[in-house]
Amino acid sequence: MEQQSKTPVYRQTWFILLAGLLVILILAGGSFALGRMTATPETITETTVETQEVTREVTRQVEVPAVADGGNGGTAVQETPTEAVQTEPAETTTEQPTAVPPAQETFTPRLEDVDDIEFDIFYEAWQVIEEDYDGDIPDNEEILYSAIEGSVKSLGDEYTRFVRPDVAARMREDAGGAVEGIGAFVRENEMGQFEIVRPIPGQPAEKAGLLPGDIIIGVDGQSVEDVSFDEVILMVRGPRGTDVTLTVLREGEEEPLEFTITRVRFEIPTVEFEMRDDGIAYIKLSEFNRTAVEKMQAGLEELLAQNPKGLVFDLRDDPGGFLDQSVAVADLFLGQGVVLH
């Protein structure tokens, strides 16, 4: 009887494993080919963050705050050049291909020297106020401005502050040299009172009887207690031909005085000068507005043509103004060299 050879069991096992491996490889290759054929551009792409430049506009404030109605405002005059405060390229990164396109990211400028600012708490706080506060809640614009003012105030620098648009418009008007108001220089004194520095000669404030040292405590029957200086100036200002009533305290008077004054449009006397009988030339500069150096130069030329024995340059009650104007005025008196650092 003829015997048949049999394949050993271990060889049968190897054949089965080899066949299974081939099936897996064939399926994997087919899946890869199918994926390549059906892939869209979005599923096999590299995401690159482009380099961006960021600049911001800043407002530079110059000199001390102390405004006058009639143009010499209690706030220092400002200029608003556009400066490249920081130009910083974003890092260029490449992500690995992915089957899901990444979400579009919005580039946001970094805040320098401020770590881990969390604005969520701000919104959460206002959400609680809106839900639980029984009084009137300011509108979004007021909330925004107040938040900016508080942030800037935290710097502790009296020469750095946020100026609201309506106040900035008034300051730009002052810088032009002509305004509509009562014609008086006003300041916020050391006690936080709104004091008449001096009425402008020939203007409504002087004609109505206001005097230097008068303290404004009310405008049109409204108390100015807890009102900011800029707001008081805006209350006193107004269109020509309209009336405003000021309530003032005057030294030596037991009761407050009231003055109703009709507003006019007038030129701010940036420069006043005269040749005195003793041969001394006198020139006063009210503020460093946009016409300061031009009017100073004209006044000095007229005075110096009279060969004065000396000259008095009066800067009392000058609240400051544009930096370039102050440097240009200084150049009228100084020789070569550095004017300021």
Tab-separated table of C-alpha atoms in Angstrom:
chain	number	residue	atom	x	y	z
A	1	MET	CA	0.000	0.000	0.000
A	2	GLU	CA	1.379	3.388	-1.026
A	3	GLN	CA	1.806	5.994	1.661
A	4	GLN	CA	1.043	9.680	1.011
A	5	SER	CA	3.335	12.376	2.449
A	6	LYS	CA	1.679	14.850	4.749
A	7	THR	CA	2.658	18.498	5.267
A	8	PRO	CA	3.807	19.077	8.819
A	9	VAL	CA	1.397	21.047	11.012
A	10	TYR	CA	3.892	23.832	11.738
A	11	ARG	CA	4.318	24.480	8.000
A	12	GLN	CA	0.560	24.769	7.551
A	13	THR	CA	0.526	27.411	10.308
A	14	TRP	CA	3.250	29.465	8.576
A	15	PHE	CA	1.332	29.345	5.284
A	16	ILE	CA	-1.785	30.669	6.999
A	17	LEU	CA	0.130	33.538	8.666
A	18	LEU	CA	1.839	34.472	5.386
A	19	ALA	CA	-1.477	34.531	3.541
A	20	GLY	CA	-3.042	36.720	6.237
A	21	LEU	CA	-0.147	39.177	6.052
A	22	LEU	CA	-0.496	39.450	2.264
A	23	VAL	CA	-4.215	40.168	2.622
A	24	ILE	CA	-3.497	42.956	5.160
A	25	LEU	CA	-0.870	44.537	2.879
A	26	ILE	CA	-3.228	44.428	-0.113
A	27	LEU	CA	-6.037	46.071	1.887
A	28	ALA	CA	-3.699	48.758	3.266
A	29	GLY	CA	-2.368	49.569	-0.187
A	30	GLY	CA	-5.856	49.838	-1.583
A	31	SER	CA	-6.963	52.148	1.201
A	32	PHE	CA	-3.934	54.407	0.656
A	33	ALA	CA	-4.564	54.595	-3.092
A	34	LEU	CA	-8.236	55.334	-2.527
A	35	GLY	CA	-7.376	58.072	-0.035
A	36	ARG	CA	-4.934	59.721	-2.440
A	37	MET	CA	-7.500	59.696	-5.249
A	38	THR	CA	-10.324	61.157	-3.171
A	39	ALA	CA	-8.335	63.663	-1.099
A	40	THR	CA	-9.254	67.360	-1.630
A	41	PRO	CA	-6.695	70.195	-1.553
A	42	GLU	CA	-7.940	71.171	1.898
A	43	THR	CA	-7.164	67.748	3.362
A	44	ILE	CA	-3.544	67.681	2.264
A	45	THR	CA	-2.234	71.165	2.755
A	46	GLU	CA	0.275	73.050	4.797
A	47	THR	CA	-0.887	76.006	6.846
A	48	THR	CA	1.467	78.951	6.964
A	49	VAL	CA	1.010	81.960	9.238
A	50	GLU	CA	1.983	84.996	7.216
A	51	THR	CA	4.219	87.715	8.555
A	52	GLN	CA	2.230	90.805	9.565
A	53	GLU	CA	3.171	94.299	10.643
A	54	VAL	CA	1.267	96.150	13.335
A	55	THR	CA	1.285	99.869	14.044
A	56	ARG	CA	-0.963	101.876	16.288
A	57	GLU	CA	-1.824	105.535	16.626
A	58	VAL	CA	-0.999	107.168	19.920
A	59	THR	CA	-1.814	110.501	21.373
A	60	ARG	CA	1.034	112.385	22.975
A	61	GLN	CA	0.149	114.824	25.729
A	62	VAL	CA	2.419	117.776	26.353
A	63	GLU	CA	2.981	119.755	29.526
A	64	VAL	CA	0.863	120.410	32.562
A	65	PRO	CA	-2.931	120.160	32.750
A	66	ALA	CA	-4.767	123.423	33.546
A	67	VAL	CA	-7.418	124.574	31.090
A	68	ALA	CA	-9.095	127.754	30.338
A	69	ASP	CA	-12.393	128.382	28.793
A	70	GLY	CA	-11.806	130.558	25.831
A	71	GLY	CA	-8.993	128.421	24.602
A	72	ASN	CA	-6.516	128.081	27.402
A	73	GLY	CA	-8.137	124.874	28.429
A	74	GLY	CA	-7.477	123.139	31.790
A	75	THR	CA	-6.151	120.242	29.969
A	76	ALA	CA	-2.867	120.267	28.209
A	77	VAL	CA	-3.166	120.577	24.456
A	78	GLN	CA	-2.365	117.380	22.587
A	79	GLU	CA	-0.958	116.371	19.252
A	80	THR	CA	-1.787	113.045	17.662
A	81	PRO	CA	0.978	111.840	15.385
A	82	THR	CA	0.776	108.344	14.030
A	83	GLU	CA	3.768	106.435	15.265
A	84	ALA	CA	4.973	102.928	14.669
A	85	VAL	CA	4.974	101.942	18.286
A	86	GLN	CA	5.926	98.370	17.568
A	87	THR	CA	6.518	96.450	14.391
A	88	GLU	CA	6.864	92.754	15.074
A	89	PRO	CA	6.579	89.906	12.570
A	90	ALA	CA	4.494	86.932	13.561
A	91	GLU	CA	6.360	83.618	13.586
A	92	THR	CA	6.035	81.513	10.451
A	93	THR	CA	5.068	77.967	11.336
A	94	THR	CA	4.199	74.901	9.283
A	95	GLU	CA	1.705	72.349	10.525
A	96	GLN	CA	1.689	68.702	9.485
A	97	PRO	CA	-0.899	67.649	6.896
A	98	THR	CA	-4.220	66.845	8.470
A	99	ALA	CA	-7.507	65.443	7.267
A	100	VAL	CA	-9.403	68.332	8.919
A	101	PRO	CA	-8.563	71.920	7.824
A	102	PRO	CA	-7.449	74.093	10.776
A	103	ALA	CA	-9.735	76.882	11.992
A	104	GLN	CA	-8.936	80.351	10.628
A	105	GLU	CA	-7.017	82.352	13.227
A	106	THR	CA	-7.215	86.126	13.688
A	107	PHE	CA	-3.951	87.961	14.297
A	108	THR	CA	-3.982	90.015	17.496
A	109	PRO	CA	-1.173	92.420	18.511
A	110	ARG	CA	0.634	91.423	21.686
A	111	LEU	CA	0.493	93.572	24.789
A	112	GLU	CA	4.029	94.282	25.916
A	113	ASP	CA	4.979	93.922	29.598
A	114	VAL	CA	1.520	92.621	30.513
A	115	ASP	CA	1.311	88.948	31.369
A	116	ASP	CA	-1.738	86.741	31.254
A	117	ILE	CA	-4.430	89.422	31.154
A	118	GLU	CA	-7.817	87.822	31.714
A	119	PHE	CA	-10.685	89.923	30.391
A	120	ASP	CA	-13.263	87.265	31.203
A	121	ILE	CA	-13.523	88.541	34.760
A	122	PHE	CA	-14.398	92.013	33.436
A	123	TYR	CA	-17.291	90.665	31.400
A	124	GLU	CA	-18.395	88.399	34.227
A	125	ALA	CA	-18.462	91.341	36.637
A	126	TRP	CA	-20.623	93.417	34.305
A	127	GLN	CA	-22.916	90.472	33.706
A	128	VAL	CA	-23.519	90.268	37.454
A	129	ILE	CA	-24.182	94.023	37.571
A	130	GLU	CA	-26.651	93.847	34.685
A	131	GLU	CA	-28.516	91.021	36.395
A	132	ASP	CA	-28.557	92.316	39.971
A	133	TYR	CA	-28.072	96.116	39.922
A	134	ASP	CA	-31.283	98.101	40.437
A	135	GLY	CA	-30.013	101.508	39.252
A	136	ASP	CA	-29.280	102.901	35.797
A	137	ILE	CA	-26.414	101.169	34.021
A	138	PRO	CA	-24.171	103.254	31.700
A	139	ASP	CA	-24.232	102.492	28.007
A	140	ASN	CA	-21.473	100.447	26.380
A	141	GLU	CA	-19.545	103.526	25.247
A	142	GLU	CA	-19.434	104.954	28.766
A	143	ILE	CA	-18.322	101.601	30.165
A	144	LEU	CA	-15.546	101.384	27.564
A	145	TYR	CA	-14.268	104.928	28.168
A	146	SER	CA	-14.380	104.481	31.936
A	147	ALA	CA	-12.405	101.247	31.682
A	148	ILE	CA	-9.732	102.955	29.571
A	149	GLU	CA	-9.569	105.937	31.934
A	150	GLY	CA	-9.162	103.658	34.926
A	151	SER	CA	-6.411	101.677	33.206
A	152	VAL	CA	-4.470	104.802	32.253
A	153	LYS	CA	-4.950	106.312	35.717
A	154	SER	CA	-3.340	103.220	37.227
A	155	LEU	CA	-0.054	104.355	35.638
A	156	GLY	CA	0.151	107.080	38.277
A	157	ASP	CA	1.426	109.644	35.735
A	158	GLU	CA	-0.347	113.012	35.819
A	159	TYR	CA	0.772	113.777	32.253
A	160	THR	CA	-0.685	110.585	30.754
A	161	ARG	CA	-4.428	110.299	30.411
A	162	PHE	CA	-7.168	109.239	28.030
A	163	VAL	CA	-9.096	112.067	26.364
A	164	ARG	CA	-12.624	111.358	25.202
A	165	PRO	CA	-13.574	112.339	21.634
A	166	ASP	CA	-15.752	115.331	22.583
A	167	VAL	CA	-12.999	116.747	24.789
A	168	ALA	CA	-10.381	116.101	22.102
A	169	ALA	CA	-12.521	118.035	19.611
A	170	ARG	CA	-12.680	120.993	22.003
A	171	MET	CA	-8.905	120.880	22.484
A	172	ARG	CA	-8.333	120.887	18.727
A	173	GLU	CA	-10.633	123.899	18.502
A	174	ASP	CA	-8.593	125.650	21.191
A	175	ALA	CA	-5.403	124.947	19.270
A	176	GLY	CA	-6.799	126.812	16.280
A	177	GLY	CA	-6.977	130.071	18.241
A	178	ALA	CA	-10.725	130.877	17.993
A	179	VAL	CA	-13.517	129.475	20.181
A	180	GLU	CA	-17.105	130.089	21.220
A	181	GLY	CA	-17.624	130.753	24.919
A	182	ILE	CA	-17.600	133.432	27.604
A	183	GLY	CA	-13.979	134.530	27.256
A	184	ALA	CA	-12.245	133.603	30.498
A	185	PHE	CA	-9.287	131.477	31.498
A	186	VAL	CA	-10.256	128.789	34.013
A	187	ARG	CA	-8.216	126.269	35.961
A	188	GLU	CA	-8.744	123.495	38.486
A	189	ASN	CA	-6.919	124.672	41.600
A	190	GLU	CA	-5.167	122.668	44.301
A	191	MET	CA	-8.459	122.163	46.159
A	192	GLY	CA	-10.186	120.756	43.073
A	193	GLN	CA	-12.248	123.932	42.564
A	194	PHE	CA	-12.895	125.535	39.183
A	195	GLU	CA	-11.307	128.954	39.475
A	196	ILE	CA	-11.453	131.937	37.130
A	197	VAL	CA	-7.808	132.750	36.408
A	198	ARG	CA	-8.704	135.946	34.587
A	199	PRO	CA	-11.363	137.183	32.178
A	200	ILE	CA	-10.076	138.079	28.725
A	201	PRO	CA	-10.191	141.869	28.271
A	202	GLY	CA	-13.213	143.043	26.296
A	203	GLN	CA	-14.956	139.655	26.317
A	204	PRO	CA	-18.360	138.740	27.856
A	205	ALA	CA	-16.942	137.316	31.104
A	206	GLU	CA	-15.220	140.609	31.911
A	207	LYS	CA	-18.237	142.677	30.867
A	208	ALA	CA	-20.531	140.555	33.063
A	209	GLY	CA	-18.361	141.219	36.112
A	210	LEU	CA	-16.443	137.972	36.672
A	211	LEU	CA	-13.184	138.492	38.574
A	212	PRO	CA	-9.961	136.513	39.000
A	213	GLY	CA	-10.348	134.131	41.923
A	214	ASP	CA	-14.097	133.561	41.484
A	215	ILE	CA	-14.962	129.887	42.083
A	216	ILE	CA	-17.542	128.278	39.779
A	217	ILE	CA	-19.926	126.061	41.776
A	218	GLY	CA	-22.772	125.762	39.282
A	219	VAL	CA	-23.593	126.037	35.579
A	220	ASP	CA	-27.189	126.711	34.522
A	221	GLY	CA	-28.416	125.697	37.958
A	222	GLN	CA	-26.530	122.397	37.956
A	223	SER	CA	-23.921	121.787	40.636
A	224	VAL	CA	-20.413	121.021	39.371
A	225	GLU	CA	-19.521	118.983	42.436
A	226	ASP	CA	-18.135	115.595	41.348
A	227	VAL	CA	-17.996	116.833	37.744
A	228	SER	CA	-14.693	116.615	35.886
A	229	PHE	CA	-12.858	119.715	34.724
A	230	ASP	CA	-13.337	118.830	31.059
A	231	GLU	CA	-17.076	118.409	31.583
A	232	VAL	CA	-17.325	121.822	33.270
A	233	ILE	CA	-15.570	123.476	30.339
A	234	LEU	CA	-17.967	121.800	27.908
A	235	MET	CA	-20.921	122.993	30.025
A	236	VAL	CA	-19.676	126.596	29.902
A	237	ARG	CA	-18.897	126.441	26.189
A	238	GLY	CA	-21.680	126.639	23.638
A	239	PRO	CA	-22.868	128.213	20.390
A	240	ARG	CA	-22.492	131.967	20.029
A	241	GLY	CA	-25.594	133.944	20.918
A	242	THR	CA	-26.745	131.499	23.613
A	243	ASP	CA	-26.747	132.277	27.339
A	244	VAL	CA	-25.101	130.453	30.212
A	245	THR	CA	-25.610	131.214	33.909
A	246	LEU	CA	-22.667	130.736	36.260
A	247	THR	CA	-22.991	130.488	40.025
A	248	VAL	CA	-19.762	131.538	41.734
A	249	LEU	CA	-18.288	131.996	45.175
A	250	ARG	CA	-16.351	135.231	45.699
A	251	GLU	CA	-14.070	136.086	48.560
A	252	GLY	CA	-15.753	138.597	50.857
A	253	GLU	CA	-19.264	137.687	49.708
A	254	GLU	CA	-21.463	135.684	52.069
A	255	GLU	CA	-23.814	134.360	49.392
A	256	PRO	CA	-23.069	132.870	45.952
A	257	LEU	CA	-23.324	135.244	42.986
A	258	GLU	CA	-24.992	134.513	39.660
A	259	PHE	CA	-23.906	135.841	36.269
A	260	THR	CA	-25.831	135.278	33.039
A	261	ILE	CA	-23.440	135.639	30.116
A	262	THR	CA	-24.075	135.536	26.368
A	263	ARG	CA	-21.540	133.417	24.528
A	264	VAL	CA	-19.600	134.841	21.583
A	265	ARG	CA	-16.939	133.676	19.161
A	266	PHE	CA	-13.582	135.279	19.827
A	267	GLU	CA	-9.888	134.958	19.148
A	268	ILE	CA	-7.796	133.695	22.026
A	269	PRO	CA	-5.134	136.314	22.790
A	270	THR	CA	-2.164	133.990	22.410
A	271	VAL	CA	0.360	136.821	22.698
A	272	GLU	CA	-0.028	140.216	24.370
A	273	PHE	CA	2.795	142.759	24.391
A	274	GLU	CA	3.595	146.422	25.037
A	275	MET	CA	6.503	148.819	25.460
A	276	ARG	CA	6.306	150.315	28.935
A	277	ASP	CA	7.165	153.858	29.917
A	278	ASP	CA	10.360	152.752	31.660
A	279	GLY	CA	11.715	151.358	28.389
A	280	ILE	CA	11.086	147.727	29.348
A	281	ALA	CA	9.403	145.535	26.743
A	282	TYR	CA	6.689	143.214	28.063
A	283	ILE	CA	5.352	140.160	26.232
A	284	LYS	CA	2.945	137.525	27.560
A	285	LEU	CA	2.268	134.092	26.060
A	286	SER	CA	-1.068	132.560	27.100
A	287	GLU	CA	-0.462	129.068	25.705
A	288	PHE	CA	1.669	127.130	23.247
A	289	ASN	CA	-1.012	126.676	20.607
A	290	ARG	CA	-0.471	126.318	16.866
A	291	THR	CA	-0.006	130.071	16.365
A	292	ALA	CA	2.333	130.622	19.329
A	293	VAL	CA	5.707	130.932	17.607
A	294	GLU	CA	4.314	132.990	14.709
A	295	LYS	CA	2.701	135.545	17.030
A	296	MET	CA	5.645	135.568	19.425
A	297	GLN	CA	8.051	136.337	16.612
A	298	ALA	CA	5.862	139.171	15.306
A	299	GLY	CA	5.534	140.674	18.796
A	300	LEU	CA	9.254	140.445	19.519
A	301	GLU	CA	10.180	142.072	16.215
A	302	GLU	CA	7.899	145.017	16.954
A	303	LEU	CA	9.252	145.414	20.490
A	304	LEU	CA	12.934	145.025	19.606
A	305	ALA	CA	12.580	147.617	16.849
A	306	GLN	CA	12.030	150.143	19.680
A	307	ASN	CA	15.404	149.332	21.312
A	308	PRO	CA	14.103	148.348	24.770
A	309	LYS	CA	16.352	148.420	27.851
A	310	GLY	CA	15.160	144.948	28.768
A	311	LEU	CA	12.416	142.448	28.155
A	312	VAL	CA	9.964	140.623	30.430
A	313	PHE	CA	8.643	137.323	29.080
A	314	ASP	CA	5.494	136.439	31.063
A	315	LEU	CA	4.476	132.762	31.135
A	316	ARG	CA	2.173	132.944	34.149
A	317	ASP	CA	-1.039	130.924	33.786
A	318	ASP	CA	0.310	129.260	30.634
A	319	PRO	CA	-0.889	125.631	30.840
A	320	GLY	CA	1.454	124.341	28.140
A	321	GLY	CA	0.545	123.130	24.678
A	322	PHE	CA	2.274	121.691	21.634
A	323	LEU	CA	5.826	120.498	22.193
A	324	ASP	CA	7.092	121.662	18.802
A	325	GLN	CA	5.737	125.161	19.471
A	326	SER	CA	7.462	125.364	22.859
A	327	VAL	CA	10.777	124.359	21.286
A	328	ALA	CA	10.334	126.896	18.477
A	329	VAL	CA	9.539	129.683	20.969
A	330	ALA	CA	12.618	128.767	23.014
A	331	ASP	CA	14.695	129.037	19.823
A	332	LEU	CA	13.717	132.707	19.589
A	333	PHE	CA	15.679	133.386	22.781
A	334	LEU	CA	18.386	130.718	22.917
A	335	GLY	CA	21.558	130.256	20.938
A	336	GLN	CA	22.732	126.989	19.456
A	337	GLY	CA	22.478	123.888	21.585
A	338	VAL	CA	20.020	121.422	23.020
A	339	VAL	CA	16.691	122.994	23.971
A	340	LEU	CA	15.374	120.030	25.946
A	341	HIS	CA	15.948	116.336	26.547
